Short mmCIF file of C-alpha atoms in Angstrom, two decimals:
data_model
loop_
_atom_site.label_atom_id
_atom_site.label_comp_id
_atom_site.label_asym_id
_atom_site.label_seq_id
_atom_site.Cartn_x
_atom_site.Cartn_y
_atom_site.Cartn_z
CA MET A 1 -13.40 36.48 -12.32
CA ALA A 2 -12.67 33.59 -14.69
CA GLY A 3 -11.40 30.25 -13.52
CA SER A 4 -12.63 26.96 -12.20
CA PRO A 5 -14.07 26.92 -8.68
CA SER A 6 -11.92 25.56 -5.87
CA PRO A 7 -12.94 22.16 -4.50
CA ARG A 8 -15.10 22.33 -1.40
CA PRO A 9 -13.01 21.85 1.77
CA PHE A 10 -13.65 18.85 3.99
CA SER A 11 -15.09 19.39 7.44
CA ALA A 12 -13.92 17.35 10.43
CA THR A 13 -16.98 15.14 10.08
CA GLY A 14 -16.32 14.68 6.38
CA GLY A 15 -12.69 13.78 7.12
CA LEU A 16 -13.80 11.19 9.69
CA LEU A 17 -16.20 9.58 7.23
CA LEU A 18 -13.56 9.69 4.49
CA GLY A 19 -10.99 7.91 6.66
CA ALA A 20 -13.49 5.28 7.75
CA GLY A 21 -14.64 4.72 4.18
CA ALA A 22 -11.06 4.40 2.92
CA ALA A 23 -10.36 1.82 5.63
CA VAL A 24 -13.38 -0.21 4.52
CA VAL A 25 -12.07 -0.07 0.93
CA GLY A 26 -8.74 -1.41 2.17
CA LEU A 27 -10.49 -4.29 3.93
CA LEU A 28 -12.64 -5.08 0.90
CA PRO A 29 -10.32 -7.62 -0.83
CA TRP A 30 -10.06 -9.64 2.39
CA LEU A 31 -13.80 -9.38 3.01
CA LEU A 32 -14.50 -10.65 -0.51
CA THR A 33 -12.54 -13.83 0.22
CA GLY A 34 -15.17 -14.67 2.83
CA LEU A 35 -12.68 -14.11 5.67
CA GLN A 36 -10.95 -17.37 4.83
CA ALA A 37 -7.37 -18.43 5.55
CA PRO A 38 -4.75 -17.43 2.94
CA ARG A 39 -4.76 -19.80 0.00
CA LEU A 40 -1.00 -20.39 0.17
CA SER A 41 -0.33 -21.71 3.65
CA ALA A 42 3.17 -21.81 5.12
CA PRO A 43 4.87 -25.16 5.82
CA GLN A 44 3.84 -24.70 9.45
CA MET A 45 0.04 -24.56 9.40
CA PRO A 46 -1.25 -21.17 10.66
CA PRO A 47 -3.94 -20.85 13.31
CA ASP A 48 -7.59 -20.85 12.31
CA ILE A 49 -8.35 -17.29 11.17
CA THR A 50 -11.73 -17.95 9.56
CA GLY A 51 -14.09 -15.11 10.42
CA ALA A 52 -11.36 -12.67 11.46
CA LEU A 53 -11.50 -9.23 9.84
CA LEU A 54 -7.70 -9.27 9.47
CA PRO A 55 -5.40 -12.28 8.81
CA LEU A 56 -3.07 -11.76 11.79
CA ILE A 57 -0.36 -14.20 10.70
CA PRO A 58 3.14 -13.36 9.43
CA ASN A 59 2.47 -15.31 6.23
CA ALA A 60 -0.08 -12.61 5.32
CA LEU A 61 2.21 -9.64 6.10
CA VAL A 62 2.26 -8.38 2.51
CA LEU A 63 -1.53 -8.57 2.33
CA LEU A 64 -1.76 -6.72 5.67
CA ALA A 65 0.57 -3.99 4.37
CA GLY A 66 -1.72 -3.40 1.41
CA ILE A 67 -4.87 -3.46 3.55
CA VAL A 68 -3.51 -0.87 6.00
CA MET A 69 -1.38 1.43 3.81
CA LEU A 70 -3.77 1.85 0.89
CA PRO A 71 -6.50 3.62 2.92
CA GLY A 72 -4.07 6.27 4.17
CA ALA A 73 -3.02 7.05 0.61
CA ILE A 74 -6.62 7.19 -0.63
CA ALA A 75 -7.70 9.54 2.16
CA GLY A 76 -4.64 11.78 1.77
CA ILE A 77 -5.05 12.16 -1.99
CA LEU A 78 -8.75 13.02 -1.67
CA LEU A 79 -7.98 15.53 1.11
CA ARG A 80 -5.21 17.36 -0.76
CA GLY A 81 -6.16 20.92 -1.46
CA ARG A 82 -9.38 20.51 0.51
CA THR A 83 -8.25 21.19 4.09
CA ALA A 84 -8.16 24.99 3.85
CA GLY A 85 -9.74 26.66 6.84
CA SER A 86 -9.90 23.47 8.90
CA GLY A 87 -6.49 23.94 10.52
CA GLY A 88 -5.67 20.33 9.78
CA ARG A 89 -8.75 19.05 11.61
CA ALA A 90 -10.02 17.23 8.53
CA ALA A 91 -6.74 15.33 8.16
CA TRP A 92 -6.69 14.42 11.86
CA ALA A 93 -10.34 13.34 11.64
CA ALA A 94 -9.51 11.15 8.65
CA THR A 95 -6.75 9.55 10.71
CA GLY A 96 -9.31 8.95 13.44
CA GLY A 97 -11.56 7.21 10.92
CA LEU A 98 -8.70 4.97 9.82
CA VAL A 99 -7.81 4.07 13.40
CA LEU A 100 -11.45 3.50 14.35
CA VAL A 101 -12.12 0.98 11.58
CA LEU A 102 -8.74 -0.77 11.35
CA GLY A 103 -8.18 -0.72 15.11
CA GLY A 104 -11.61 -2.26 15.53
CA ALA A 105 -10.69 -4.90 12.94
CA VAL A 106 -7.55 -5.79 14.93
CA ALA A 107 -9.55 -6.11 18.16
CA GLN A 108 -12.18 -8.28 16.47
CA SER A 109 -9.51 -10.50 14.89
CA LEU A 110 -7.74 -11.01 18.21
CA ALA A 111 -11.07 -11.87 19.83
CA VAL A 112 -11.69 -14.49 17.14
CA MET A 113 -8.21 -16.02 16.87
CA VAL A 114 -6.73 -16.03 20.38
CA PRO A 115 -9.44 -18.22 22.02
CA ARG A 116 -8.75 -20.88 19.36
CA LEU A 117 -5.10 -21.18 20.43
CA ARG A 118 -3.73 -23.14 23.36
CA PRO A 119 -1.81 -21.05 25.93
CA ASP A 120 1.42 -22.84 24.94
CA SER A 121 0.84 -22.54 21.18
CA PRO A 122 3.84 -21.13 19.27
CA PHE A 123 1.38 -19.30 17.04
CA LEU A 124 0.26 -17.07 19.91
CA LEU A 125 3.41 -15.01 19.47
CA ASP A 126 2.79 -14.93 15.71
CA VAL A 127 -0.64 -13.41 16.23
CA THR A 128 0.67 -10.89 18.77
CA VAL A 129 3.55 -9.76 16.57
CA SER A 130 1.22 -9.49 13.57
CA ALA A 131 -1.13 -7.28 15.59
CA VAL A 132 1.81 -5.06 16.58
CA ALA A 133 2.90 -4.94 12.92
CA VAL A 134 -0.58 -3.74 11.94
CA GLY A 135 -0.28 -1.02 14.58
CA ILE A 136 3.04 0.13 13.10
CA LEU A 137 1.59 0.03 9.59
CA LEU A 138 -1.39 2.07 10.80
CA VAL A 139 0.96 4.77 12.12
CA LEU A 140 2.75 4.82 8.76
CA SER A 141 -0.60 4.99 6.97
CA ALA A 142 -1.58 8.00 9.09
CA VAL A 143 1.73 9.70 8.25
CA VAL A 144 1.14 9.06 4.54
CA CYS A 145 -2.37 10.50 4.87
CA HIS A 146 -1.11 13.71 6.51
CA VAL A 147 1.80 14.18 4.10
CA LEU A 148 -0.40 13.68 1.05
CA ALA A 149 -3.09 15.96 2.46
CA ARG A 150 -0.94 18.87 3.66
CA GLY A 151 2.73 18.21 2.90
CA SER A 152 4.98 19.78 0.28
CA VAL A 153 4.94 18.42 -3.26
CA PRO A 154 8.31 16.58 -2.91
CA ALA A 155 7.25 15.03 0.41
CA ALA A 156 3.90 13.97 -1.05
CA THR A 157 5.70 12.40 -4.01
CA VAL A 158 7.83 10.26 -1.70
CA ALA A 159 4.70 9.35 0.29
CA VAL A 160 3.00 8.09 -2.88
CA ALA A 161 6.02 5.89 -3.64
CA GLY A 162 6.00 4.48 -0.10
CA ALA A 163 2.28 3.71 -0.24
CA ALA A 164 2.66 2.16 -3.70
CA VAL A 165 5.42 -0.14 -2.45
CA ALA A 166 3.10 -1.52 0.22
CA ALA A 167 -0.17 -1.44 -1.70
CA GLY A 168 1.11 -2.98 -4.96
CA PRO A 169 2.22 -6.38 -3.62
CA GLY A 170 -0.70 -6.31 -1.23
CA LEU A 171 -3.16 -5.91 -4.10
CA ARG A 172 -1.43 -8.71 -6.00
CA GLU A 173 -1.69 -11.01 -2.97
CA ALA A 174 -5.35 -10.02 -2.57
CA LEU A 175 -5.97 -10.99 -6.19
CA VAL A 176 -4.42 -14.41 -5.53
CA GLN A 177 -6.70 -14.87 -2.52
CA LEU A 178 -9.76 -13.77 -4.53
CA TYR A 179 -9.11 -16.22 -7.37
CA PRO A 180 -10.91 -19.27 -5.86
CA THR A 181 -13.89 -17.17 -4.70
CA ALA A 182 -14.84 -13.85 -6.30
CA LEU A 183 -12.78 -14.40 -9.47
CA GLN A 184 -13.69 -18.05 -10.00
CA GLY A 185 -14.84 -18.75 -13.53
CA LEU A 186 -12.77 -16.07 -15.24
CA PRO A 187 -10.66 -17.26 -18.19
CA PRO A 188 -7.00 -17.89 -17.22
CA GLU A 189 -5.76 -15.24 -19.65
CA VAL A 190 -7.95 -12.63 -17.96
CA THR A 191 -6.60 -13.54 -14.55
CA THR A 192 -3.03 -13.43 -15.87
CA THR A 193 -3.65 -9.99 -17.35
CA LEU A 194 -5.10 -8.76 -14.04
CA LEU A 195 -2.01 -9.99 -12.18
CA GLN A 196 0.27 -8.22 -14.67
CA VAL A 197 -1.71 -4.99 -14.36
CA VAL A 198 -1.66 -5.12 -10.55
CA THR A 199 2.07 -5.89 -10.56
CA SER A 200 2.73 -2.73 -12.58
CA VAL A 201 0.65 -0.49 -10.27
CA PRO A 202 3.53 0.63 -7.97
CA ALA A 203 5.75 1.71 -10.88
CA VAL A 204 2.95 3.54 -12.69
CA LEU A 205 1.71 5.32 -9.55
CA THR A 206 5.24 6.37 -8.63
CA GLY A 207 5.83 7.60 -12.18
CA ILE A 208 2.62 9.66 -12.11
CA ALA A 209 3.67 11.18 -8.79
CA LEU A 210 7.09 12.06 -10.23
CA ALA A 211 5.45 13.70 -13.25
CA TRP A 212 3.24 15.76 -10.93
CA CYS A 213 6.28 16.71 -8.84
CA GLY A 214 8.35 17.87 -11.80
CA TRP A 215 12.04 18.76 -11.58
CA THR A 216 11.97 22.51 -11.08
CA PRO A 217 13.22 23.88 -8.81
CA GLY A 218 16.22 21.58 -8.92
CA ARG A 219 15.87 20.45 -5.30
CA ARG A 220 12.82 18.45 -6.33
CA LEU A 221 15.18 16.01 -8.02
CA GLY A 222 15.96 14.78 -4.50
CA ALA A 223 12.37 13.58 -4.25
CA TRP A 224 12.90 11.68 -7.51
CA VAL A 225 15.94 9.89 -6.12
CA VAL A 226 14.27 8.99 -2.81
CA ALA A 227 11.03 7.84 -4.47
CA LEU A 228 12.82 5.66 -7.03
CA LEU A 229 15.07 4.12 -4.37
CA LEU A 230 12.05 3.47 -2.17
CA LEU A 231 10.24 1.79 -5.04
CA TRP A 232 13.26 -0.34 -5.98
CA VAL A 233 14.76 -1.27 -2.60
CA GLY A 234 11.55 -1.18 -0.55
CA ARG A 235 9.69 -3.49 -2.89
CA ALA A 236 12.60 -5.94 -2.99
CA ALA A 237 12.84 -5.93 0.81
CA LEU A 238 9.11 -6.53 1.19
CA GLU A 239 9.12 -9.43 -1.27
CA THR A 240 12.17 -10.98 0.43
CA LEU A 241 10.51 -10.65 3.81
CA GLN A 242 7.43 -12.40 2.47
CA ILE A 243 9.53 -15.33 1.19
CA TRP A 244 11.39 -15.61 4.49
CA LEU A 245 8.20 -15.55 6.54
CA PHE A 246 6.65 -18.17 4.27
CA TRP A 247 9.38 -20.71 5.08
CA GLU A 248 10.30 -19.65 8.60
CA GLN A 249 9.15 -21.51 11.72
CA PRO A 250 6.53 -19.82 13.92
CA LEU A 251 8.06 -17.08 16.04
CA GLY A 252 7.46 -19.11 19.17
CA MET A 253 9.71 -21.93 17.88
CA PRO A 254 13.47 -22.03 17.16
CA SER A 255 14.45 -20.23 13.96
CA THR A 256 15.76 -22.20 11.02
CA ALA A 257 19.26 -20.90 10.27
CA GLN A 258 19.22 -22.47 6.81
CA ASN A 259 16.19 -20.39 5.80
CA SER A 260 17.74 -17.19 7.17
CA ALA A 261 20.90 -17.85 5.18
CA LEU A 262 18.86 -17.67 1.98
CA VAL A 263 17.78 -14.08 2.64
CA PRO A 264 20.79 -12.27 1.04
CA GLY A 265 20.45 -14.27 -2.17
CA GLU A 266 16.70 -13.71 -2.34
CA LEU A 267 17.19 -9.98 -1.72
CA ALA A 268 19.78 -9.76 -4.51
CA GLN A 269 17.43 -11.52 -6.92
CA ALA A 270 14.55 -9.25 -5.89
CA LEU A 271 16.70 -6.16 -6.47
CA ILE A 272 17.62 -7.37 -9.96
CA ALA A 273 14.00 -8.27 -10.74
CA GLY A 274 12.84 -4.87 -9.45
CA LEU A 275 15.06 -2.79 -11.73
CA PRO A 276 12.53 -2.75 -14.61
CA SER A 277 9.89 -1.30 -12.24
CA ALA A 278 12.23 1.52 -11.21
CA VAL A 279 13.08 2.21 -14.86
CA THR A 280 9.39 2.17 -15.77
CA ALA A 281 8.62 4.71 -13.05
CA LEU A 282 11.50 6.90 -14.25
CA VAL A 283 10.28 6.81 -17.86
CA VAL A 284 6.65 7.48 -16.89
CA GLY A 285 7.80 10.33 -14.66
CA ALA A 286 10.05 11.88 -17.30
CA VAL A 287 7.54 11.68 -20.14
CA GLY A 288 4.66 12.69 -17.91
CA GLY A 289 6.73 15.54 -16.47
CA LEU A 290 7.28 16.95 -19.96
CA VAL A 291 3.55 16.75 -20.68
CA VAL A 292 2.63 18.35 -17.33
CA ALA A 293 5.20 21.14 -17.83
CA ARG A 294 3.78 21.87 -21.29
CA LEU A 295 0.21 21.96 -19.99
CA ARG A 296 1.16 24.27 -17.12
CA ARG A 297 3.02 26.58 -19.51
CA ARG A 298 0.00 26.69 -21.81
CA ASP A 299 -2.30 27.52 -18.88
CA ARG A 300 0.00 30.37 -17.83
CA GLU A 301 0.07 31.74 -21.38
CA GLN A 302 -3.73 31.60 -21.61
CA ALA A 303 -4.07 33.31 -18.24
CA ASP A 304 -1.75 36.10 -19.41
CA THR A 305 -3.82 36.69 -22.52
CA VAL A 306 -7.20 36.89 -20.74
CA PRO A 307 -8.28 40.55 -20.74
CA ALA A 308 -8.99 42.12 -17.39
CA ALA A 309 -12.69 42.49 -16.57
#
């Protein structure tokens, strides 16, 4: 029988190792900074986080989103089509690997940061809320992993867009943090190009997912709408939240109403600035969809012309 062999399915052990490895990849940008405090500190100085495996401060929320969401997407993509016969055990094992590594990183970070804070420090609530936020992000990462591994094509397409929204700005923030350490000495034009490339990652990834999804049957167009809205609105919301957290007082102190009043304007600007990304994803998806449809049609025609053995 002609045809390429099917990829070898993952066992539960393989899924566990895959999830753990993906989590380590997600942590890699932060590890390469030498576990140092974020380069751009908020007006209120954050607690000492040197040596912590995760920067559990609200100012680093975008970086945390990238660290936690990217591994789920990596594991889910690598598992897709390779869970046959495992009854979903490989996907659940991969989730266990994610939780084991990232949950351990949260515990280690709390053990490092909390003893450095006074009991009445307003930053204690910041650290606690950031740890809870990582837990929520880890649940979302596990959902993305399962949907990409075993979900329908439209659902997986939306999952890619959601992961890209979180991972894109997170990778950009990681690049900023890496500049004074791992990237020191690179020409400025190279660094600028890297930032531009990383900034375009969410739109390109979403566009590729849309091309893979296609538009037939017609109900798959719903996945296009949801994915593009998620890319546009979700990215704007995440960037606005980062700006607000940058200027806001620690959670344990009174909120600054003036800063909160700036949120609607910042969100509107982010939505306007994010339109080109949504258009880029739409164009990449449309052009790529035409190419994918042509390739699939050619494969069907070649299969029809192969003589029976």
